[in-house]
Amino acid sequence: MTETLEKPATHQFAAETARVLHLMIHALYTNRDIFLRELISNASDACDKLRFESLTNSTLTTEQPDLNIQLSIDKDAGTLTIRDSGIGMNHDDLIANLGTIAKSGTSEFLNKLTGDTSKDVNLIGQFGVGFYASFMVADKVTVTSRKAGEEQAWQWESDGSGTYTIAPLDAQPRGTAITLHLKEDAKDYLDRHRLGHIAETYSDHIGFPITLTDSEGVVHNLNEGSAIWAKPKSEVTDEQYQEFYRHVAHSPEKPWAVLHNKAEGKVEYTNLLFIPAIKPFDLFHPERKSRVKLYVKRVFITDEGVELIPPYLRFLRGVVDSADLPLNISRETLQKSPVLDTIRESVTSRVLSELKKRAEKDMEDYASFWEHFGAVLKEGLCEGMAPREKILDCCVFNTRSAPGKLMTLAQYKANMREGQEAIYYLTGESVEALQHSPQMEGFAARGIDVLLLTDHVDDFWANVTLKYGDIPFRSVVKSGEDLEKFPLEGDAAKEAEKAEESADIAKLMDAMKTLYGEAVRDVRTTRKLAETPICLGVGEGDMDMRMERFLAEHKQLPKRAAKLVEINPQHPVIQSLAARVAAAGLNTDTEDALWLLYDQALIAEGEPVTDSAAFARRLSQFLSKGLAA
Ligand code: ADP
């Protein structure tokens, strides 16, 4: 073992790191092998980083040009070492990288942990603990490292229990060596065959040569060292794809989809992209960026700072490699490169057309994708630059006619009634609530289907008035008049006309306007309702109510607009009130009834009642009368 030059300095782990370490040491893992994946992955990243740095500073690799990863076993010492000739870490890097966890969202993640090991293990899988996984198998970890371009080497050491030490070291090869002092119950990793077997699975896809040196000093090759995405599809097995996915996504499960293509044309590039099968914990974290890695001629360039993938596809993982971008180019120049724009557009349409195909092929399977990422994908509908038509082709919806089943817009269109000119939708909190919304009654009675939209993003895109082909989207709330084109058969229709024309109804509406005052802009009749006497409406060109409420709650609106009240002229309650008001004008009873109706309309839309004490009083009075009768 190398001697440190001075007495080591002791440091405290950052609080969050200490919690993760505690979990690592105490969690009962079903699959401890993954520590090796994490360490090989880090070593490969370190080699990638150095290769990138040396593009602009070739002296970094002159003394030691090879980039590789070496595993070695020391049976006598009971240690396993993973050494790489990558970028290395200096004193400050060791503190920043191995003493703290810099990932955004770490504390949210930790707060989600339940203390129930079996549940937490899944969460940890999504989070990706990286280096700290070492402590699942080691009771002490020693890291020696020398950063490329620097003379001084350093040794970091810890048993994972709250503190670590750092001390300067004498001369070391460039890169990092991680030595695991294996726990008694993890000594089987010293078996050459067992270790080699595990390491091979984690090494196959890595673009640097990986070797295993056994206790006798014999060196075994574990991989070919060529990048997996550069191989033809036919030469890559499912298992290799999966392993590569685990490497790029730090995720234990199988991906939902693999997209491996070579594009030849205006711009040449290869993509190996994955759509995860589970939702990453930070999908909606504001700092979450796309995690797709950009390579140029197999050289890793960056996985941040350039928009290779649009934000609404940020669930994608994997790599894009192009020979058409220059190698030594700054990120700023890269971001502005028209080649990058072409690649982004091309990758985007590739992903969207794959999604469309999958939705058409197997809706049940597509539903699992949609549940996790549908809301993210729909963000693209709000973006001016995005290919909205193509995104709409990948969108699926719950509908009034078949809630619980998802439908594409093509299917909706095929089921439209003759003469129907719009795609109708209603936004709300849940599919159940929307199904029972009074707003829907007239559409149900006429067999016109309605999209049930429950994601917050729906309020935004639906309001920017898109079209699907040449069919506009229209909110049900604003579409009472559209229903006039679809009269209901038989008496009901005639009666509707009669009732609407009746002078009594007109008088009732006047009285309502006077009674409700400024809070209400207008009262009108509607065909939207069947079972319900009253509801709220929204004028053409006005914002949907849920959107308005959302903006007001987030202080984005100075004042909410006055409401539009719509009544069902055929409803017995409305007809009887109309007759009473026509005969005797307003009195306490009819006023109370009209206020109750108004509050009922508010409640149906999830709005607070005007005056809750008055509402309660009126309701109990009506109940007493009703029960007494
Ligand atoms: P992650 O790899 O997800 O960032 P880790 O906990 O595995 O998280 O590693 C933290 C950081 O430590 C890495 O981002 C990297 O900067 C650094 N690091 C880890 N292993 C190595 C290594 N072998 N060589 C150089 N840097 C490393």
XYZ file of C-alpha atoms and ligand atoms in Angstrom:
656
model
C 0.000 0.000 0.000
C 1.157 3.507 -0.717
C 2.115 5.631 2.246
C 0.398 8.949 2.754
C 2.740 11.907 3.143
C 1.082 13.579 6.117
C -1.341 12.824 8.869
C -4.772 12.642 7.186
C -7.271 15.441 7.808
C -10.697 14.318 8.993
C -13.857 15.696 7.358
C -17.523 15.352 8.124
C -19.866 14.037 5.407
C -22.560 16.514 4.391
C -25.829 15.700 6.179
C -27.564 14.335 3.098
C -24.605 12.152 2.187
C -24.497 10.732 5.677
C -28.159 9.726 5.340
C -27.560 8.004 2.004
C -24.542 6.201 3.433
C -26.524 5.053 6.415
C -29.076 3.584 4.013
C -26.376 1.872 2.001
C -24.841 0.253 5.034
C -28.093 -0.845 6.618
C -30.410 -1.499 3.708
C -30.943 -5.132 2.901
C -30.146 -5.319 -0.754
C -31.458 -8.076 -2.916
C -28.864 -7.249 -5.529
C -25.585 -5.991 -4.160
C -23.812 -6.659 -7.465
C -24.877 -3.253 -8.683
C -22.030 -1.572 -6.762
C -19.795 -2.823 -9.568
C -21.985 -1.268 -12.239
C -21.824 2.074 -10.444
C -18.046 2.015 -10.103
C -17.403 0.868 -13.682
C -19.856 3.503 -14.851
C -18.024 6.232 -12.940
C -14.674 5.015 -14.286
C -16.026 5.117 -17.830
C -17.378 8.650 -17.279
C -13.958 9.690 -15.952
C -12.287 8.371 -19.136
C -14.907 10.149 -21.253
C -14.217 13.422 -19.471
C -10.482 13.177 -19.960
C -10.849 12.334 -23.632
C -12.980 15.448 -24.032
C -10.538 17.665 -22.126
C -7.606 16.391 -24.153
C -9.246 17.600 -27.353
C -8.267 21.113 -26.391
C -5.282 20.230 -24.207
C -3.410 17.288 -25.681
C -0.647 17.430 -23.050
C -3.077 15.902 -20.550
C -2.666 12.482 -22.116
C 0.864 12.593 -23.595
C 2.581 10.907 -20.668
C -0.084 8.156 -20.476
C -2.177 7.980 -23.646
C -4.238 4.882 -22.827
C -7.690 5.209 -21.403
C -8.756 2.025 -19.690
C -10.295 0.424 -16.637
C -8.615 -2.290 -14.583
C -10.204 -4.440 -11.917
C -7.895 -6.366 -9.607
C -8.369 -8.799 -6.757
C -6.085 -9.197 -3.740
C -7.235 -12.292 -1.884
C -4.773 -11.917 0.978
C -5.756 -8.350 1.714
C -9.437 -9.109 1.015
C -9.669 -6.171 -1.366
C -11.068 -5.428 -4.782
C -9.713 -2.422 -6.696
C -11.268 -0.572 -9.639
C -8.709 1.639 -11.314
C -9.203 3.982 -14.232
C -6.795 6.214 -16.153
C -9.446 8.923 -16.505
C -9.706 12.520 -15.388
C -8.942 11.903 -11.683
C -9.814 14.069 -8.703
C -7.774 16.534 -6.653
C -8.265 17.465 -3.012
C -11.226 19.765 -3.621
C -12.865 17.418 -6.116
C -12.723 14.627 -3.550
C -14.497 16.784 -0.995
C -17.055 18.069 -3.477
C -17.733 14.733 -5.180
C -17.373 12.136 -2.469
C -18.282 14.201 0.580
C -21.525 15.707 -0.694
C -24.276 14.773 -3.107
C -24.653 17.516 -5.665
C -27.744 16.093 -7.351
C -30.674 18.432 -7.507
C -33.646 17.195 -5.569
C -31.653 15.096 -3.108
C -33.410 16.359 -0.020
C -36.857 15.891 -1.597
C -35.771 12.395 -2.443
C -34.608 11.673 1.077
C -37.827 13.015 2.517
C -39.754 10.532 0.426
C -38.032 7.583 2.053
C -40.408 5.705 4.285
C -38.053 3.693 6.461
C -39.630 0.565 4.968
C -36.616 -1.095 3.382
C -38.414 -2.887 0.581
C -40.081 0.330 -0.615
C -36.991 2.446 -0.145
C -34.842 0.118 -2.204
C -36.983 0.911 -5.229
C -36.686 4.615 -4.616
C -32.938 4.361 -4.238
C -32.833 2.551 -7.560
C -34.474 5.522 -9.236
C -32.232 7.976 -7.495
C -28.968 6.227 -8.355
C -26.550 6.247 -5.433
C -23.419 5.850 -7.515
C -20.167 5.710 -5.618
C -21.868 5.231 -2.246
C -23.041 1.787 -3.343
C -19.471 0.706 -2.447
C -20.531 0.639 1.163
C -22.984 -2.172 0.520
C -20.060 -4.560 0.182
C -17.122 -2.787 1.855
C -16.573 -1.769 5.457
C -13.798 0.560 4.369
C -13.208 2.302 1.044
C -9.893 3.846 -0.001
C -9.780 6.148 -3.009
C -6.452 7.269 -4.422
C -6.504 9.759 -7.242
C -4.352 12.075 -9.303
C -6.015 14.584 -11.542
C -4.889 14.871 -15.161
C -2.439 17.760 -15.537
C -1.632 17.914 -11.799
C 1.333 16.490 -9.867
C -0.137 15.942 -6.449
C -2.056 12.764 -5.685
C -4.539 12.309 -2.836
C -5.993 9.579 -0.716
C -9.574 9.611 0.526
C -10.703 7.017 3.028
C -13.832 6.223 4.983
C -15.767 3.495 6.730
C -18.966 5.318 5.799
C -19.867 6.242 9.367
C -20.017 10.018 9.407
C -16.454 11.045 8.575
C -13.777 10.554 5.947
C -10.109 11.470 5.780
C -8.024 13.069 3.049
C -4.251 13.074 2.868
C -1.663 13.867 0.188
C 0.037 10.888 -1.427
C 3.328 10.344 -3.168
C 3.530 9.745 -6.928
C 0.565 7.927 -8.479
C -0.504 7.124 -12.022
C -3.104 9.480 -13.490
C -6.721 8.665 -12.672
C -8.530 7.048 -9.794
C -8.240 3.758 -7.946
C -11.055 2.698 -5.652
C -10.125 -0.049 -3.219
C -12.933 -1.852 -1.442
C -12.064 -3.615 1.808
C -14.745 -6.239 1.466
C -17.085 -7.112 4.300
C -16.898 -10.661 5.595
C -20.156 -11.589 3.834
C -18.981 -10.037 0.551
C -15.727 -11.966 0.219
C -17.182 -14.026 -2.631
C -16.427 -11.068 -4.918
C -12.797 -12.131 -4.604
C -13.601 -15.199 -6.664
C -12.197 -14.494 -10.114
C -14.909 -16.361 -11.983
C -17.757 -14.873 -10.060
C -16.421 -11.333 -10.277
C -15.492 -11.730 -13.950
C -18.979 -12.961 -14.739
C -20.684 -10.037 -13.029
C -18.238 -7.482 -14.382
C -18.721 -8.701 -17.939
C -22.388 -7.819 -17.934
C -21.550 -4.346 -16.749
C -18.646 -3.944 -19.155
C -19.961 -5.085 -22.501
C -21.244 -1.740 -23.648
C -18.448 0.420 -22.237
C -16.326 2.125 -24.875
C -13.013 1.574 -23.033
C -11.121 -1.683 -22.532
C -11.801 -3.295 -19.169
C -9.544 -5.986 -17.717
C -9.589 -8.147 -14.621
C -6.286 -9.087 -12.940
C -6.692 -12.109 -10.683
C -4.794 -12.982 -7.517
C -2.129 -14.764 -9.539
C -1.511 -11.679 -11.636
C -3.170 -13.070 -14.780
C -4.984 -10.436 -16.858
C -8.366 -11.256 -18.440
C -10.193 -9.083 -20.954
C -13.791 -8.354 -20.006
C -15.019 -6.442 -23.064
C -14.140 -5.319 -26.542
C -13.975 -1.664 -25.627
C -16.081 -0.484 -28.537
C -19.102 1.748 -28.172
C -22.327 -0.235 -28.257
C -24.267 2.321 -30.311
C -21.699 2.143 -33.097
C -22.468 -1.542 -33.647
C -25.174 -2.672 -36.048
C -28.476 -3.460 -34.331
C -28.215 -7.109 -35.274
C -25.047 -7.470 -33.210
C -26.471 -6.106 -30.005
C -28.433 -8.383 -27.678
C -31.381 -7.282 -25.537
C -29.259 -7.855 -22.485
C -26.546 -5.548 -23.766
C -29.090 -2.833 -24.483
C -30.441 -3.256 -21.015
C -27.047 -3.012 -19.409
C -26.222 0.073 -21.379
C -29.523 1.573 -20.300
C -28.644 0.878 -16.682
C -25.335 2.606 -17.243
C -26.741 5.763 -18.814
C -29.916 5.948 -16.772
C -28.619 4.659 -13.426
C -31.815 2.742 -13.325
C -32.367 -0.862 -12.336
C -35.388 -1.741 -14.465
C -35.869 -2.574 -18.136
C -36.473 0.375 -20.436
C -39.945 0.677 -21.965
C -38.535 1.351 -25.426
C -35.183 1.210 -27.207
C -34.562 3.369 -30.277
C -31.347 2.500 -32.031
C -30.927 4.101 -35.456
C -28.411 5.388 -37.860
C -29.507 8.477 -39.783
C -27.912 9.100 -43.109
C -28.804 12.157 -45.095
C -28.322 15.857 -44.594
C -26.678 15.179 -41.259
C -25.338 11.828 -40.154
C -25.761 10.621 -36.641
C -26.494 7.539 -34.584
C -28.926 7.508 -31.724
C -29.340 4.922 -29.018
C -32.168 6.255 -26.929
C -34.294 4.749 -24.195
C -37.690 5.568 -22.808
C -37.762 4.510 -19.151
C -40.466 2.224 -17.794
C -40.727 4.142 -14.550
C -41.004 7.804 -13.745
C -37.731 9.427 -12.659
C -38.158 11.083 -9.272
C -37.102 14.490 -10.554
C -39.125 14.605 -13.791
C -40.884 17.798 -12.756
C -37.981 19.294 -10.875
C -37.334 22.740 -12.367
C -33.639 21.994 -12.825
C -34.260 18.727 -14.600
C -32.694 18.812 -18.026
C -32.472 16.264 -20.751
C -29.953 13.575 -19.861
C -29.070 12.483 -23.365
C -25.320 12.415 -23.918
C -23.827 13.969 -26.993
C -20.854 12.241 -28.591
C -18.891 13.370 -31.598
C -17.098 10.504 -33.343
C -17.344 8.355 -30.181
C -15.902 11.127 -28.021
C -18.180 12.196 -25.205
C -18.859 15.924 -25.481
C -21.541 16.845 -23.009
C -24.768 15.882 -21.360
C -25.754 19.379 -20.334
C -25.768 22.933 -21.568
C -26.838 22.149 -25.137
C -30.389 21.486 -26.193
C -29.990 18.213 -27.984
C -33.443 17.048 -26.937
C -36.425 19.375 -26.453
C -37.642 19.738 -22.855
C -40.894 17.882 -23.556
C -38.844 14.747 -24.327
C -36.697 15.106 -21.204
C -37.602 11.582 -20.074
C -35.308 10.165 -22.780
C -31.969 8.674 -21.813
C -29.122 7.492 -23.993
C -26.666 8.877 -26.514
C -26.546 10.662 -29.821
C -23.275 10.442 -31.722
C -22.577 12.499 -34.826
C -19.582 12.781 -37.086
C -20.876 16.041 -38.547
C -20.113 18.230 -35.558
C -16.585 19.541 -35.080
C -14.706 17.951 -32.184
C -13.135 20.969 -30.590
C -15.950 23.378 -30.213
C -17.177 25.225 -27.147
C -20.605 24.438 -25.725
C -21.783 27.947 -26.568
C -20.878 27.577 -30.225
C -22.319 24.100 -30.221
C -25.644 25.330 -28.866
C -25.918 27.702 -31.817
C -24.831 25.204 -34.438
C -27.365 24.600 -37.223
C -26.181 20.984 -37.352
C -27.338 20.565 -33.766
C -30.728 22.030 -34.722
C -31.041 19.536 -37.552
C -30.120 16.651 -35.277
C -32.621 17.810 -32.655
C -35.429 18.044 -35.182
C -34.585 14.709 -36.693
C -34.298 12.884 -33.355
C -37.535 14.499 -32.198
C -39.508 13.337 -35.178
C -37.990 9.870 -34.904
C -39.083 9.595 -31.293
C -42.551 10.961 -32.039
C -43.141 8.612 -34.915
C -42.058 5.664 -32.774
C -44.510 6.762 -30.083
C -47.304 7.075 -32.611
C -46.585 3.598 -33.929
C -46.639 2.149 -30.450
C -49.911 3.845 -29.575
C -51.481 2.379 -32.696
C -50.068 -1.069 -32.083
C -50.806 -1.745 -28.440
C -52.797 0.778 -26.449
C -52.557 -1.157 -23.215
C -48.788 -1.051 -23.362
C -48.814 2.572 -24.489
C -50.953 3.448 -21.483
C -48.024 2.654 -19.180
C -45.846 5.131 -21.066
C -48.630 7.689 -21.115
C -49.253 7.467 -17.405
C -45.655 8.466 -16.667
C -44.787 10.843 -19.467
C -48.000 11.995 -21.167
C -48.122 15.216 -19.167
C -44.496 15.979 -20.096
C -45.050 15.297 -23.770
C -48.081 17.604 -23.791
C -45.847 20.476 -22.660
C -44.648 20.415 -26.265
C -48.131 21.462 -27.383
C -47.619 24.790 -25.638
C -44.309 25.438 -27.382
C -44.435 27.526 -30.502
C -41.461 25.823 -32.138
C -42.529 22.249 -31.454
C -44.050 19.996 -34.150
C -47.477 20.156 -32.536
C -49.255 18.076 -35.139
C -46.831 15.237 -34.610
C -47.142 15.532 -30.858
C -50.941 15.435 -31.108
C -50.609 12.187 -33.032
C -48.922 10.676 -29.973
C -51.462 11.989 -27.476
C -54.135 9.708 -26.057
C -57.161 10.621 -23.996
C -59.800 9.394 -21.647
C -63.175 10.136 -23.171
C -66.767 10.477 -22.076
C -67.848 7.486 -24.142
C -65.189 5.123 -22.822
C -63.538 6.459 -19.662
C -60.690 4.273 -18.469
C -59.776 3.430 -22.046
C -57.400 5.670 -23.920
C -58.225 6.967 -27.367
C -56.112 8.644 -30.037
C -57.377 11.733 -31.827
C -57.651 9.716 -35.023
C -60.068 7.420 -33.194
C -61.992 10.372 -31.803
C -62.245 11.849 -35.264
C -63.546 8.588 -36.699
C -66.312 8.607 -34.062
C -67.408 12.196 -34.616
C -71.080 12.816 -35.399
C -71.935 14.019 -38.836
C -71.866 17.798 -38.844
C -69.681 17.936 -35.727
C -67.084 20.610 -36.346
C -64.950 20.554 -33.229
C -63.147 18.202 -30.887
C -64.807 18.802 -27.537
C -62.971 18.633 -24.254
C -63.557 19.330 -20.608
C -60.795 19.918 -18.077
C -61.038 19.008 -14.405
C -59.473 17.237 -11.456
C -60.330 13.623 -12.234
C -61.941 11.466 -14.888
C -64.730 10.565 -12.448
C -65.494 14.186 -11.612
C -65.564 15.119 -15.307
C -67.860 12.248 -16.190
C -70.393 13.484 -13.681
C -70.047 17.137 -14.550
C -73.357 18.783 -15.491
C -71.502 20.502 -18.358
C -71.388 17.142 -20.090
C -75.075 16.231 -19.980
C -76.133 17.716 -23.303
C -73.206 16.054 -25.051
C -74.018 12.707 -23.477
C -77.675 13.027 -24.501
C -76.607 13.602 -28.111
C -73.912 10.924 -28.221
C -71.150 13.433 -28.861
C -67.836 12.374 -27.393
C -65.741 14.599 -25.139
C -62.050 14.373 -24.183
C -61.606 14.306 -20.408
C -58.490 16.308 -19.563
C -57.057 16.077 -16.073
C -53.420 17.215 -16.303
C -52.561 20.799 -15.398
C -50.775 21.264 -18.691
C -54.082 20.560 -20.477
C -55.477 23.928 -19.420
C -52.581 25.596 -21.178
C -52.422 23.825 -24.504
C -56.162 23.506 -24.892
C -56.378 27.272 -24.437
C -53.869 28.105 -27.133
C -56.488 26.819 -29.576
C -54.791 24.184 -31.565
C -56.246 22.251 -34.396
C -56.012 18.592 -35.156
C -55.782 18.618 -38.925
C -58.451 21.210 -39.661
C -60.607 20.440 -36.635
C -60.383 22.923 -33.782
C -60.501 21.974 -30.109
C -63.382 23.508 -28.168
C -64.173 23.511 -24.491
C -67.550 21.991 -23.682
C -68.102 24.844 -21.289
C -68.190 27.282 -24.197
C -70.065 25.086 -26.611
C -73.691 25.100 -25.537
C -74.719 26.750 -28.800
C -73.006 24.116 -30.906
C -75.559 21.637 -29.638
C -78.412 23.454 -31.371
C -77.308 21.738 -34.539
C -78.086 18.403 -32.945
C -81.701 18.587 -31.755
C -82.878 15.768 -29.587
C -85.544 13.624 -31.119
C -89.244 13.859 -30.385
C -91.077 15.936 -27.837
C -88.089 17.041 -25.951
C -86.917 19.144 -28.854
C -90.216 20.878 -29.368
C -90.615 21.474 -25.706
C -87.164 22.933 -25.581
C -88.018 25.484 -28.173
C -91.281 26.326 -26.529
C -89.712 26.690 -23.149
C -86.935 28.837 -24.445
C -89.267 31.241 -26.066
C -91.496 31.532 -23.103
C -91.780 34.956 -21.633
C -91.645 33.459 -18.140
C -88.128 32.223 -18.701
C -87.060 35.638 -19.947
C -88.500 37.240 -16.810
C -86.755 34.706 -14.626
C -83.444 35.468 -16.271
C -83.928 39.187 -15.692
C -84.736 38.575 -12.064
C -81.647 36.403 -11.672
C -79.434 39.081 -13.173
C -80.775 41.662 -10.745
C -80.483 39.326 -7.789
C -76.940 38.076 -8.463
C -75.634 41.559 -9.157
C -72.061 42.251 -10.194
C -70.712 38.783 -9.577
C -72.632 37.625 -12.644
C -72.131 39.072 -16.079
C -75.094 37.453 -17.784
C -77.699 34.742 -17.497
C -78.617 32.705 -20.551
C -80.185 29.413 -21.564
C -78.119 26.458 -22.680
C -78.519 23.042 -24.284
C -75.559 21.669 -22.394
C -77.741 20.532 -19.506
C -80.171 17.643 -19.206
C -80.537 16.511 -15.576
C -79.257 19.688 -13.971
C -81.074 23.048 -13.762
C -78.064 25.348 -13.803
C -74.356 25.608 -14.489
C -71.639 28.161 -15.086
C -70.528 29.016 -18.601
C -67.609 30.778 -20.224
C -67.896 33.228 -23.076
C -66.259 32.723 -26.426
C -62.683 33.992 -26.183
C -62.667 33.846 -22.384
C -60.345 31.735 -20.313
C -61.572 28.370 -19.067
C -62.596 28.462 -15.417
C -60.003 26.009 -14.155
C -57.228 27.932 -15.886
C -58.533 31.204 -14.481
C -58.663 29.755 -10.988
C -55.141 28.343 -11.362
C -53.735 31.693 -12.475
C -55.569 33.560 -9.717
C -54.245 31.125 -7.104
C -50.733 31.749 -8.400
C -51.286 35.511 -8.276
C -51.004 35.818 -12.039
C -54.408 37.471 -12.382
C -55.367 40.694 -10.636
C -59.075 39.880 -10.530
C -61.364 37.085 -11.607
C -63.937 37.763 -14.313
C -67.648 37.997 -13.524
C -69.428 34.690 -14.080
C -71.753 33.621 -16.818
C -74.750 31.642 -15.576
C -76.508 29.157 -17.833
C -79.889 27.589 -17.135
C -81.717 24.595 -18.480
C -85.134 25.960 -19.573
C -86.664 22.476 -19.673
C -85.820 21.620 -16.127
C -88.868 21.395 -13.805
C -87.158 23.471 -11.112
C -86.443 26.274 -13.599
C -89.922 26.088 -15.057
C -91.613 26.235 -11.702
C -89.416 29.121 -10.553
C -90.141 30.931 -13.817
C -93.890 30.548 -13.260
C -93.665 31.824 -9.691
C -91.476 34.799 -10.519
C -93.723 35.705 -13.474
C -96.795 35.583 -11.232
C -95.506 37.378 -8.138
C -91.986 38.705 -8.721
C -89.200 37.799 -6.314
C -89.892 36.984 -2.674
C -87.798 35.459 0.105
C -88.564 31.907 -0.998
C -87.745 32.361 -4.662
C -84.655 34.419 -3.835
C -83.388 31.701 -1.503
C -84.022 29.106 -4.196
C -82.146 31.139 -6.799
C -79.187 31.636 -4.454
C -79.112 27.911 -3.763
C -79.094 27.232 -7.494
C -76.232 29.650 -8.032
C -74.193 28.093 -5.233
C -74.904 24.667 -6.688
C -73.410 25.809 -9.993
C -70.329 27.107 -8.164
C -69.888 23.852 -6.261
C -70.125 21.783 -9.448
C -67.145 23.740 -10.808
C -65.121 23.366 -7.637
C -65.606 27.029 -6.713
C -66.357 28.205 -3.164
C -69.979 29.218 -2.447
C -70.719 32.939 -2.239
C -71.500 33.064 1.481
C -71.153 29.758 3.263
C -73.214 30.718 6.333
C -76.088 31.918 4.173
C -75.780 28.814 2.003
C -76.003 26.533 5.038
C -79.007 28.407 6.406
C -80.888 28.241 3.113
C -80.124 24.606 2.614
C -81.358 23.605 6.062
C -84.535 25.621 5.573
C -85.218 23.839 2.308
C -84.466 20.485 3.868
C -86.832 21.141 6.784
C -89.582 22.159 4.403
C -88.962 19.215 2.147
C -88.981 16.727 5.015
C -92.026 18.304 6.626
C -94.035 18.078 3.421
P -22.784 10.346 -10.155
O -21.832 9.445 -10.878
O -24.215 9.981 -10.330
O -22.519 11.804 -10.363
P -21.381 9.369 -7.843
O -21.721 9.435 -6.390
O -21.162 8.016 -8.395
O -22.548 10.116 -8.577
O -20.095 10.205 -8.108
C -20.042 11.555 -7.699
C -18.998 12.272 -8.504
O -17.705 11.825 -8.155
C -19.092 12.049 -9.987
O -20.027 12.907 -10.580
C -17.656 12.352 -10.428
O -17.485 13.749 -10.571
C -16.840 11.896 -9.252
N -16.263 10.560 -9.483
C -16.744 9.378 -9.066
N -15.949 8.363 -9.485
C -14.939 8.927 -10.186
C -13.784 8.431 -10.887
N -13.546 7.128 -10.965
N -12.994 9.338 -11.486
C -13.241 10.661 -11.440
N -14.302 11.190 -10.807
C -15.148 10.342 -10.183
